[in-house]
Amino acid sequence: MDLIDSLGNATFENYVGMESGFTEMAYQMSAHVLTLGYAIMLAGLLYFVLTIKTVAPKYRISSVLSVVVMISAFLLLLVQQQNWTGAMVYDADSARYVLGSGNDLFNNGYRYLNWLIDVPMLLFQILFVVTLTKSDFSSIRNGFWFSGTAMILTGYVGQFYEVTNPTLFFVWGFISTIFFVHILYLMKKVITEGKEGAPPKAQKYIGAIWTLFLFSWMLYPGAYLMPYLTFTLEPAFSEALVVGRHITYTVADVSSKVIYGILLTLAAQEMSKAEGYDYENMENAL
Ligand code: RET
């Protein structure tokens, strides 16, 4: 039977698993990097709980949103890791990990649905730290929510076609990108206005948040495009690209959720100090 007939809309990881299988290194690196991801989310969870009182009460909702993101990402990445180790089984004859039969196939779809929670939370979070000088809070919030949801749902549909129908894959990916550009536009506005009224040290962190935001959010479309990064119109069934996708997602997740949340905490600490809430010089501060 043809690979496409037996695997249909499955993502390209499964095709590699069935066509050539994975070497020990490719299989284990994937498993380890997924484990690293959920371990970091748990560490991040502790950081955001333990530092909540280092910022003035009005900024604490940002830490609470980080806690929500850490818990949902921890659960998702745990499931994702088990999905990987469950889908691929060791085959002693070929000395490779191959796609097993009888188990679920490997799928990234859970990630997309998890983003439905995390993307709005991450976008709202910054609105509780910075003060907008011109824009209206609720119109930015609604724009973030609308475009965030639309970007994810259109991408979710597209990723099912990454092997079977490149045209649909690129069309849905393109529609998703339009919403992504809208999010970038809104975020740039929030950063520019947010910087205006902030104390100098906080301004430095807000500037760093913009760089981090651009870098980390761009990695997600990069992971979407992974099977086509050989620049042909056929998806490449390469184990290096599979490992590359796991690594890209992990770097993106750690940067866009954990490091982003830490930078927001640091900015909020500086703003708190400027407003007279200085946790470093408080008794029983923690
Ligand atoms: C998709 C589809 C292809 C085009 C674009 C995409 C963008 C995805 C982004 C996701 C961000 C996710 C985050 C998750 C945190 O938990 C949907 C892959 C542009 C930007 C930050």
Short mmCIF file of C-alpha atoms and ligand atoms in Angstrom, two decimals, residues 112 114-115 118-119 122 151-152 155 173 176-177 180 217 220-221 224 253 256-257, ligand 1:
data_model
loop_
_atom_site.label_atom_id
_atom_site.label_comp_id
_atom_site.label_asym_id
_atom_site.label_seq_id
_atom_site.Cartn_x
_atom_site.Cartn_y
_atom_site.Cartn_z
CA TYR A 112 -2.71 24.23 18.34
CA ASN A 114 -3.53 24.48 23.64
CA TRP A 115 -2.53 27.77 22.00
CA ASP A 118 -2.07 30.33 25.93
CA VAL A 119 -2.02 32.84 23.06
CA LEU A 122 0.18 35.82 26.75
CA MET A 151 -4.66 32.63 13.44
CA ILE A 152 -4.67 29.38 15.40
CA GLY A 155 -3.35 27.08 11.06
CA GLY A 173 -1.02 29.04 6.31
CA SER A 176 -3.30 32.47 9.29
CA THR A 177 -0.34 34.77 8.58
CA PHE A 180 -0.46 37.03 12.74
CA TRP A 217 6.53 33.91 17.80
CA TYR A 220 5.88 28.76 15.25
CA PRO A 221 5.29 29.43 11.54
CA TYR A 224 4.61 24.73 10.57
CA ASP A 253 7.67 27.59 24.04
CA SER A 256 7.39 32.92 24.39
CA LYS A 257 6.01 31.73 27.73
C1 RET B 1 0.60 29.04 12.41
C2 RET B 1 0.16 28.62 11.01
C3 RET B 1 1.04 29.10 9.95
C4 RET B 1 1.12 30.60 9.92
C5 RET B 1 1.32 31.19 11.27
C6 RET B 1 1.13 30.48 12.44
C7 RET B 1 1.49 31.17 13.69
C8 RET B 1 1.52 30.66 14.91
C9 RET B 1 1.93 31.36 16.10
C10 RET B 1 1.76 30.70 17.26
C11 RET B 1 2.13 31.14 18.53
C12 RET B 1 1.95 30.36 19.57
C13 RET B 1 2.30 30.64 20.92
C14 RET B 1 2.00 29.71 21.80
C15 RET B 1 2.27 29.80 23.17
O1 RET B 1 1.79 29.05 23.93
C16 RET B 1 -0.64 28.91 13.28
C17 RET B 1 1.67 28.06 12.87
C18 RET B 1 1.75 32.64 11.28
C19 RET B 1 2.51 32.71 16.01
C20 RET B 1 2.95 31.90 21.30
#
